[in-house]
Amino acid sequence: MILFVIKRFALAVTTVFVVSVLVFLLVHAGDTTPGVVAVGIGGTQEQIEAYNEQIGWYDPLIVQYLAWLGSALTGDLGTSLTNGSDVLDEILRRFPVTASLAFGATVVSSVLGVVLGVTAAVRRGLADRLVSVFAGMGAAVPAFWLGIVLVFVFAVQSSLLPATGYVRFEDSPSGWFSSLVLPVLTLAIGGAAFIARQTRASMLEALGQEYIRTLRATAMPTWRILYVHALRSASLPIVASIALQFIALFGGSIIVEVLFALPGLGVAVQGAVGQADAPAVQGIVVVATLVVVVVNLLLELTNSFLDPKLRTS
Amino acid sequence: MSDTAAFPTRSSQRASRRPLQAPQALRTLLRSPLGMLGLAWLVVIVVASLTAPLWLPYPIEYQDFSAVLAGPSAAHLLGTDELGRDVLSRIFAAGAGSLITTFLAAVVAIGVALPLALIAAASSARIETIINRVTEIAMSIPALVIIIAVIGAVGTNLYLVMTCLGLLIAGGIYRVFVGQAKSLQSQLYVDAAEVDGLRPAMVSIRHILPNMATTIFVQFVLVFAIGLMLQAGLAFIGFGPQPPEPSWGGLIQSASKQIYVHPWLMVPTGLVLVFTVLGANAVADTLAGGQGAPPSQVALGPEARRRRRELKAAAPVAVESAPEGMLIVKGLTIGVDDGPELVSSVSFEVAPGTVLGVVGESGCGKTLTALSLVGLLPPGVNPREGSIRWGARDLARLDESGLAAIRGREIGFVGQEPMRALDPMFTIGYQLAGAVRRLRGVGKADARAEAASLLGKVGIVDAERVLRSYPHQISGGMAQRVAIALALAGRPKLLIADEPTTALDVTVQAEILSLLRGLVAETGMSMVMVTHDFGVVADICDEVVVMYAGQVIESGTVHDVLGAAEHPYTTALLAADPHAGLGVVGQERLASIPGQVPQPRDWPTGCRFADRCAFAQPQCVVPVPLIARDRGDGGVRCVRVHELQLGRLDDPVPLDAATPVDGGADPTAPTTAAAPARNGKVRS
Amino acid sequence: MTAETLNAADVYAGIGDAPPPVLEIEDLVVRYGRGRAALAAPPAVDRVSLSIQPGETVGLVGESGSGKTTIGRAVLGLERVTSGSIRFNGRDVTNLSAKERRALGGDLRAVFQDPYSSLNPRLTIGSSLAEPLRIAGVTAADAAARAGAMLESVGLPADAAARYPRQFSGGQRQRIAVARALITNPSLVICDEPVSALDLSTQAQVLNLLADLRAERKLSYLFIAHDIGVVGFLAQRVVVLYRGQVMESGPAANVTTAPVHPFTQALTAASPVPRPAEQAARRAAREASGVKTAGNADFAGVGCPFAARCPLATELCRTERPPLRAVGGSLAACHYAEEAAARPIA
Ligand SMILES: Nc1ncnc2c1ncn2[C@@H]1O[C@H](COP(=O)(O)OP(=O)(O)O)[C@@H](O)[C@H]1O
Ligand code: SF4
Ligand code: SF4
Ligand SMILES: [Mg+2]
């Protein structure tokens, strides 16, 4: 078990490292040098080169990467080329927005997905068919399209909720909540569809196992068989699918942030890429990966704890 | 990426291990309306998009200033956009680019994942671990974020972007493939090919790959769906093909700008995208659906309601109650709802303190008969006629709550597969103490103590350690003891055991049989022992019924049936038993029965054994009743029983232990020692 | 343990003019897994030696997990041999590569236990049968003709070649597997539990078929089974395994009717016979013999592996591994085989 935790941890660290190298290389592969961005439209070739020289752009890649890694490990992700702000500060400022969105969507999609999946598996019949229609649609409707439809229905037609924008929790908890409802829903539906399918399949798989017969033979009430034993068996693949879903969700939040004009990391990365703001791109991507990897690690440890075979090894 | 259905999880991996055959897969697809619809839509969209230049009503940049932001009309079937361009034309003009690049993503993902999976499955554990780690890293990278970084570096080159997507998604696809490839690699036909010296690469190509065809196709379609969504999403946030070149995502993005003015514009492109993804998923689902989970062991939803209704509607049949502790089965017929009959008019009795053996080859209905005695038939399979009398109740007509009151408390059940009979997620102590509490209504602490003493009773010495263990931590023999302890938790008066020793080593089987025999003697409970082994019958049973193709074909005391079998099937089966000759050497041939047990749908109306019977005559084609046996109590289902007098042959077993045979080791010795083969009549 | 006492061929095949054995396994050791933990555990196959003469059938019996299948797979080259040697028709075949195995030209073949996984569902019976011939370079037409003939000799219609495995029952598939094994005219066939997945009536059919083909073609079998009754039917010599070690080996008559090793005695006594009165006596004898439960008795790797269950075990048994030595007409690995042989057993 301890060995398992160590191995997973090592893998998580490797993942972040690999991504940081990848992004570093990508940033350097572009044909826009930082100087061009930092100096701006009117800058001369000399000014640009001077800037590049100053930040060490012409150093060997490995030297540059190590320099970046060194300062990143001390919490310095550099400064933005476009507005000179500290990248880490910018990330920290935007993080709550994306975090609220991603975690909100994860919670909503997990709860919704598990409830629907269990209902479909247990009730079969009409409920099952309705859930599978939902799961099919949820998997097929792109988040942005769904978002637009939601905005149209709840904001444009009925003004129940704000169409776009973000209210900070500190400013108004209720405003914060209503500013997040539509984005979270938009992001959560697809995930809920995926988790519902997985839950349904895992429940049915569990209910087909022979030990269910033993439970019936010892007069265990049906509800306990369904909601204690079958669900417990199904919990492993369900948590695994939630972990996978989180990865997709975190990426998907970019689209939702753009759609709802939320000042989160997604919008930032969109902007940074659009403007070739190398330090910002690099910083945000690495931090985003770090978050995904950490959450994933936690879910995986949860799963290994849920699995008696792993726990007792 | 809002759809990750291509990513595997434990159960989808398991399901994918049951590959469909290619023609079978196609048939599955053609039989499902949804799958057909999905396939049809995909074909239409692909063909229409690729041939778009040939039939489009308007050039894509043609602007109709008389109809800006118009709704559907005869001139513009799907309306026009803010520049008066025809939406229909733009959708299909955009289709080719979107579809081809997405196709590329799928090709890359499969093209990377498949060889990796084949290599991992065929190589050593070390190489597999390396590949696994690399793919796990790829799986935990947020793909969209990286792809946006790629776009930042190289611009919106869709071919490159979709190649990246393919690479990033390949990790997930690999997980699906490797599970299946590994299970295929462990198939014995792969071993056989390796013995022949077939090259590893050829083994993969010839024996692994073709069996993965369906899975590959399913994953291909799923990646295609993901790619389509992702591409649209990218275009929406401005990383798509640059306008004016149309793309589906771009169309949606410009439509979203008009949402307050002209919401209709959202509809056509959105729907085309949705339907295409739906279609792809429907095709994948239909193909993968043929590999579904095992049928549920609990009646759920409509099935449960239907059974309840039927029981309520059925006229109450007056059955006289059976004497205390006596089980009386009369004319029991079991069948699949709206399907074939599986067990036909079975009758027997089990007196208190006795053991009844139910013996026969597999598929003869032994298990179903046993399960019906505890009301544990699988959903959709139910008693049709006859009665199972236990006290004042008829178990064939009892509902779930009535059965729950009997299960465990009055009638216990032990199954064939001890390792699968226990819930792997809970400790043995939890499961056993839970059963004790439920069945005896005692408190938590008492239940635990009782659980320990039950384990002692079934011969487990270190009860405390076993109570703390999970099922995977104990051996098969141990697990069967635990299963027996579970069945005994409610102190039942009758124990139904379905092949409880078949999966165990003979030495362990002997121990379990001794244990069961001891329990019967000690507690006075009775038992129904299902088995295919006449040795087990001889060891533990008092009475026996022999089943063939859903019927009882012979019954009587163990002494009569094993010592003087009267039915041609029983005699032949006994003669085929190599254990009959145990302690006897030099036996050159076993008597054997030609052919095999017929499937329920192939049962003839006459004697069901006639096809294989050495004594079959024209008179055997009529339905055969159970006739009183020649000697002793019980019945024989053979019209010629009195005429054949098989039971009166001085020795119905082909070779008796006393026959002097030399221990000849010469394999070429003439095979004359024993009965002529394929002749039910042994020893002339 | 001396080499002399181990060479079963010398003991049984008559001294001197015996033909060279088809198969000679010497001191075979197979370990699963890598790393320190795997090395600490006793190996799956532990210094096993056995030989098979031309035309002879040697039965390999033991409980599940005793190493029977591993030995068969090692001979076939499907499992890496840790140490020891395997000679086939005088040629060293230990750890052969695919290419070297091809060079054997189908002289060494196998029939496996599970009739459902031993045929590729995607290939017709005909192409499954032809595969080994094609690998050996036979033309497609010749291979097809031989496949048809082979199917008939195992009692299936020649047109079965055009059909797929799913169209056949378990017993028929096992006949096909036998046909596939014999199509290259091998001298040795490894049969790994070929009938244990079958019902009694089909089991008898396949056992008879194996016996007939052996007589017809002068085949040798290494016949692996957990069921001593089945082994006793087909084998001339029987080797009994326990936890990877040979406990007893000798003529089938001796081993099945007059075993001298306490484990073999436990094994034969536990196998029930379908005659109630006789079985009652056997059971009583077994219960009186004092064999202890298999339970979870772990074997640390020293002494006699059966010591934890053996009624005769002493301190010597727990500390010193008994050598395989001649006792009566058999070889037995037991310090007290003479005492064991003298006990009344069923
Ligand atoms: N749930 C089921 N649905 C349909 N057919 C079944 C089901 N379970 C068993 N059968 C069929 O019923 C027959 C008898 O099965 P079973 O009772 O398992 O026989 P046995 O225990 O003697 O091997 C077989 O042909 C089997 O395929
Ligand atoms: S009724 Fe006829 S076919 Fe059936 S078992 Fe008797 S003799 Fe054979
Ligand atoms: S060596 Fe000892 S423990 Fe082993 S079988 Fe012989 S008597 Fe029993
Ligand atoms: Mg059965």
Coordinates of C-alpha atoms in Angstrom, one line a residue, chain B residues 19-24 27 125-126 129 186-200 206-208 210-214 360-363 366 459 461-462 465 473-475 478 481 504-511 513-514 517 532-536 538-540 558-559 562-563 569 573-574 576-597 612 653 655-657 663-669 671 677-678, chain C residues 34 54-57 62-65 68 73 76-78 97-99 101-104 106 108-110 112-123 127-128 130-132 135 164 166 169-172 175 180 184 198-205 207-209 211-212 214-215 218-219 226-230 232-234 236 252-254 256-257 263 266-280 282-283 286-287 291-296 309:
Chain B
P19 CA -15.4 -9.7 -28.4
L20 CA -18.1 -9.9 -30.9
Q21 CA -17.5 -11.7 -34.2
A22 CA -17.4 -9.4 -37.2
P23 CA -20.5 -10.7 -38.9
Q24 CA -22.2 -10.9 -35.5
R27 CA -25.9 -8.2 -37.3
A125 CA 6.1 -7.5 -17.6
R126 CA 8.8 -4.8 -17.5
T129 CA 5.0 -1.5 -17.1
S186 CA -3.6 -15.5 -22.5
Q187 CA -5.9 -17.6 -24.6
L188 CA -4.8 -21.1 -25.1
Y189 CA -4.9 -20.9 -28.9
V190 CA -2.1 -18.3 -28.6
D191 CA -0.1 -20.8 -26.6
A192 CA -0.8 -23.4 -29.2
A193 CA 0.5 -21.0 -31.9
E194 CA 3.6 -20.3 -29.9
V195 CA 4.3 -24.0 -29.5
D196 CA 4.2 -24.2 -33.3
G197 CA 6.9 -21.6 -33.4
L198 CA 4.7 -18.8 -34.9
R199 CA 6.6 -15.5 -34.8
P200 CA 5.4 -13.2 -32.0
R206 CA -3.2 -13.5 -36.8
H207 CA -4.6 -14.4 -33.4
I208 CA -5.0 -11.1 -31.4
P210 CA -8.9 -10.0 -35.6
N211 CA -10.5 -10.7 -32.2
M212 CA -10.2 -7.0 -31.4
A213 CA -11.9 -5.7 -34.5
T214 CA -15.1 -4.7 -32.8
G360 CA -26.6 -35.5 -14.1
E361 CA -24.4 -33.9 -16.8
S362 CA -24.3 -30.1 -17.1
G363 CA -27.2 -28.4 -18.7
K366 CA -29.8 -29.5 -11.8
G459 CA -13.6 -26.7 10.8
V461 CA -9.2 -23.3 13.5
D462 CA -8.0 -19.7 13.4
R465 CA -8.0 -14.3 11.7
Q473 CA -7.0 -13.6 1.3
I474 CA -8.3 -17.1 1.9
S475 CA -8.1 -20.3 -0.2
M478 CA -11.5 -22.1 3.2
R481 CA -16.2 -23.5 4.5
L504 CA -12.2 -28.0 -5.1
D505 CA -9.3 -30.5 -5.0
V506 CA -10.4 -34.0 -4.1
T507 CA -8.6 -33.9 -0.8
V508 CA -10.5 -30.7 0.1
Q509 CA -13.7 -32.2 -1.4
A510 CA -13.4 -35.2 1.0
E511 CA -13.0 -32.8 3.9
L513 CA -18.1 -33.9 2.4
S514 CA -17.1 -35.1 5.9
R517 CA -22.1 -35.4 6.6
H532 CA -22.3 -34.6 -11.5
D533 CA -20.0 -37.0 -9.6
F534 CA -21.5 -40.4 -8.8
G535 CA -18.7 -40.8 -6.2
V536 CA -20.0 -37.9 -4.3
A538 CA -22.1 -42.7 -3.1
D539 CA -20.3 -40.9 -0.4
I540 CA -23.0 -38.7 1.1
V558 CA -28.5 -44.6 -3.7
H559 CA -28.0 -48.3 -3.1
L562 CA -25.8 -47.0 -8.2
G563 CA -25.9 -50.7 -7.5
Y569 CA -28.6 -43.4 -19.4
L573 CA -23.0 -42.8 -17.3
L574 CA -21.9 -45.1 -14.6
A576 CA -18.3 -44.0 -18.4
D577 CA -17.0 -43.0 -14.9
P578 CA -13.3 -43.5 -14.7
H579 CA -13.6 -43.7 -11.0
A580 CA -15.6 -46.8 -11.3
G581 CA -12.3 -48.4 -12.4
L582 CA -10.3 -46.7 -9.6
G583 CA -8.2 -49.3 -8.0
V584 CA -8.4 -51.3 -11.2
V585 CA -5.7 -51.0 -13.9
G586 CA -5.4 -52.1 -17.4
Q587 CA -8.9 -50.9 -18.4
E588 CA -8.4 -50.1 -22.0
R589 CA -11.7 -48.4 -22.9
L590 CA -14.4 -46.6 -21.1
A591 CA -17.9 -47.1 -22.1
S592 CA -19.0 -43.9 -23.6
I593 CA -22.3 -42.3 -24.8
P594 CA -22.3 -40.9 -28.3
G595 CA -23.4 -37.3 -28.9
Q596 CA -24.3 -34.8 -26.2
V597 CA -27.1 -33.5 -24.0
R612 CA -28.1 -41.4 -27.8
V653 CA -20.5 -51.6 -13.4
L655 CA -15.4 -53.7 -14.3
D656 CA -15.7 -54.7 -10.7
A657 CA -12.8 -54.3 -8.3
G663 CA -1.0 -54.3 -14.9
G664 CA -0.1 -54.4 -18.5
A665 CA 1.8 -51.4 -19.6
D666 CA 1.7 -52.2 -23.3
P667 CA -0.3 -49.5 -25.0
T668 CA -0.8 -51.6 -28.1
A669 CA -2.5 -54.4 -26.3
T671 CA -8.7 -53.3 -26.4
A677 CA -17.9 -49.0 -26.6
R678 CA -21.0 -47.0 -27.5
Chain C
R34 CA 11.1 -11.5 -10.1
P54 CA 8.5 -44.0 -26.9
G55 CA 4.9 -45.1 -26.9
E56 CA 4.6 -44.5 -23.2
T57 CA 2.1 -42.4 -21.4
G62 CA -1.4 -33.4 -8.1
E63 CA -3.7 -30.8 -6.5
S64 CA -4.4 -27.4 -8.1
G65 CA -1.3 -25.2 -7.9
K68 CA 1.6 -29.8 -13.2
R73 CA 4.4 -25.4 -20.3
L76 CA 6.5 -26.7 -24.6
G77 CA 8.7 -23.6 -24.2
L78 CA 5.9 -21.4 -22.9
S97 CA 13.2 -19.5 -29.1
A98 CA 10.3 -19.4 -31.5
K99 CA 12.6 -20.1 -34.4
R101 CA 10.8 -24.4 -31.8
R102 CA 9.7 -24.2 -35.5
A103 CA 12.7 -26.4 -36.3
L104 CA 11.2 -29.2 -34.2
G106 CA 5.7 -30.2 -35.0
L108 CA 6.1 -31.9 -29.9
R109 CA 2.5 -30.9 -29.5
A110 CA -0.1 -30.0 -27.0
F112 CA -5.0 -27.9 -23.5
Q113 CA -7.7 -28.0 -20.8
D114 CA -10.2 -25.4 -21.9
P115 CA -12.0 -26.4 -25.1
Y116 CA -13.4 -22.9 -25.3
S117 CA -10.2 -21.0 -25.4
S118 CA -8.0 -23.4 -27.3
L119 CA -9.4 -22.6 -30.7
N120 CA -9.3 -19.1 -32.2
P121 CA -12.9 -18.1 -32.7
R122 CA -12.1 -16.1 -35.8
L123 CA -10.5 -18.9 -37.7
S127 CA -7.3 -23.0 -40.9
S128 CA -6.6 -23.6 -37.2
A130 CA -3.6 -26.1 -41.1
E131 CA -1.7 -23.5 -39.2
P132 CA 1.1 -25.8 -37.8
I135 CA 4.3 -22.9 -40.5
Y164 CA -16.1 -22.0 -36.8
R166 CA -18.7 -21.7 -31.9
S169 CA -19.8 -28.4 -28.4
G170 CA -17.1 -28.7 -25.7
G171 CA -16.5 -32.3 -26.5
Q172 CA -16.3 -31.7 -30.2
R175 CA -11.6 -33.6 -30.5
R180 CA -4.8 -30.1 -34.3
T184 CA 1.9 -32.9 -37.6
L198 CA -16.0 -32.1 -20.0
D199 CA -19.0 -34.0 -18.8
L200 CA -18.7 -37.7 -18.0
S201 CA -20.0 -39.0 -21.2
T202 CA -17.9 -36.7 -23.4
Q203 CA -14.9 -37.2 -21.2
A204 CA -15.1 -40.9 -21.9
Q205 CA -15.4 -40.2 -25.6
L207 CA -10.3 -40.5 -23.3
N208 CA -11.1 -43.4 -25.6
L209 CA -10.1 -41.3 -28.6
A211 CA -6.2 -44.2 -26.2
D212 CA -7.1 -45.3 -29.8
R214 CA -2.0 -43.7 -29.1
A215 CA -2.3 -47.3 -30.2
K218 CA 2.7 -45.1 -31.3
L219 CA 2.3 -41.8 -29.5
H226 CA -5.9 -33.5 -11.1
D227 CA -8.0 -36.6 -11.2
I228 CA -6.2 -39.8 -10.3
G229 CA -9.0 -41.9 -11.8
V230 CA -8.6 -40.3 -15.2
G232 CA -5.1 -44.2 -14.0
F233 CA -7.1 -45.0 -17.1
L234 CA -4.6 -43.8 -19.6
Q236 CA 1.4 -46.6 -17.7
A252 CA 0.2 -46.7 -12.7
A253 CA -0.9 -49.9 -11.0
N254 CA 1.4 -49.4 -8.1
T256 CA -3.1 -45.9 -7.9
T257 CA -3.7 -49.1 -6.0
F263 CA 0.4 -37.8 0.1
A266 CA -4.3 -39.2 0.9
L267 CA -5.0 -38.4 -2.8
T268 CA -6.3 -41.8 -3.7
A269 CA -8.2 -42.2 -0.5
A270 CA -10.0 -38.9 -1.1
S271 CA -11.2 -39.8 -4.6
P272 CA -14.7 -41.2 -4.2
V273 CA -15.9 -44.3 -6.0
P274 CA -19.5 -44.7 -7.2
R275 CA -20.1 -47.8 -5.1
P276 CA -21.8 -46.8 -1.8
A277 CA -20.6 -49.7 0.4
E278 CA -17.0 -49.5 -0.9
Q279 CA -17.0 -45.8 -0.6
A280 CA -18.2 -45.9 3.0
R282 CA -12.8 -45.8 2.0
R283 CA -14.2 -42.8 3.8
R286 CA -9.5 -41.9 5.1
E287 CA -10.9 -40.4 8.3
V291 CA -4.3 -36.6 7.3
K292 CA -4.6 -33.0 8.3
T293 CA -6.6 -30.4 6.5
A294 CA -5.0 -28.5 3.6
G295 CA -6.1 -25.3 5.3
N296 CA -3.6 -22.5 4.8
R309 CA -0.6 -32.4 6.8

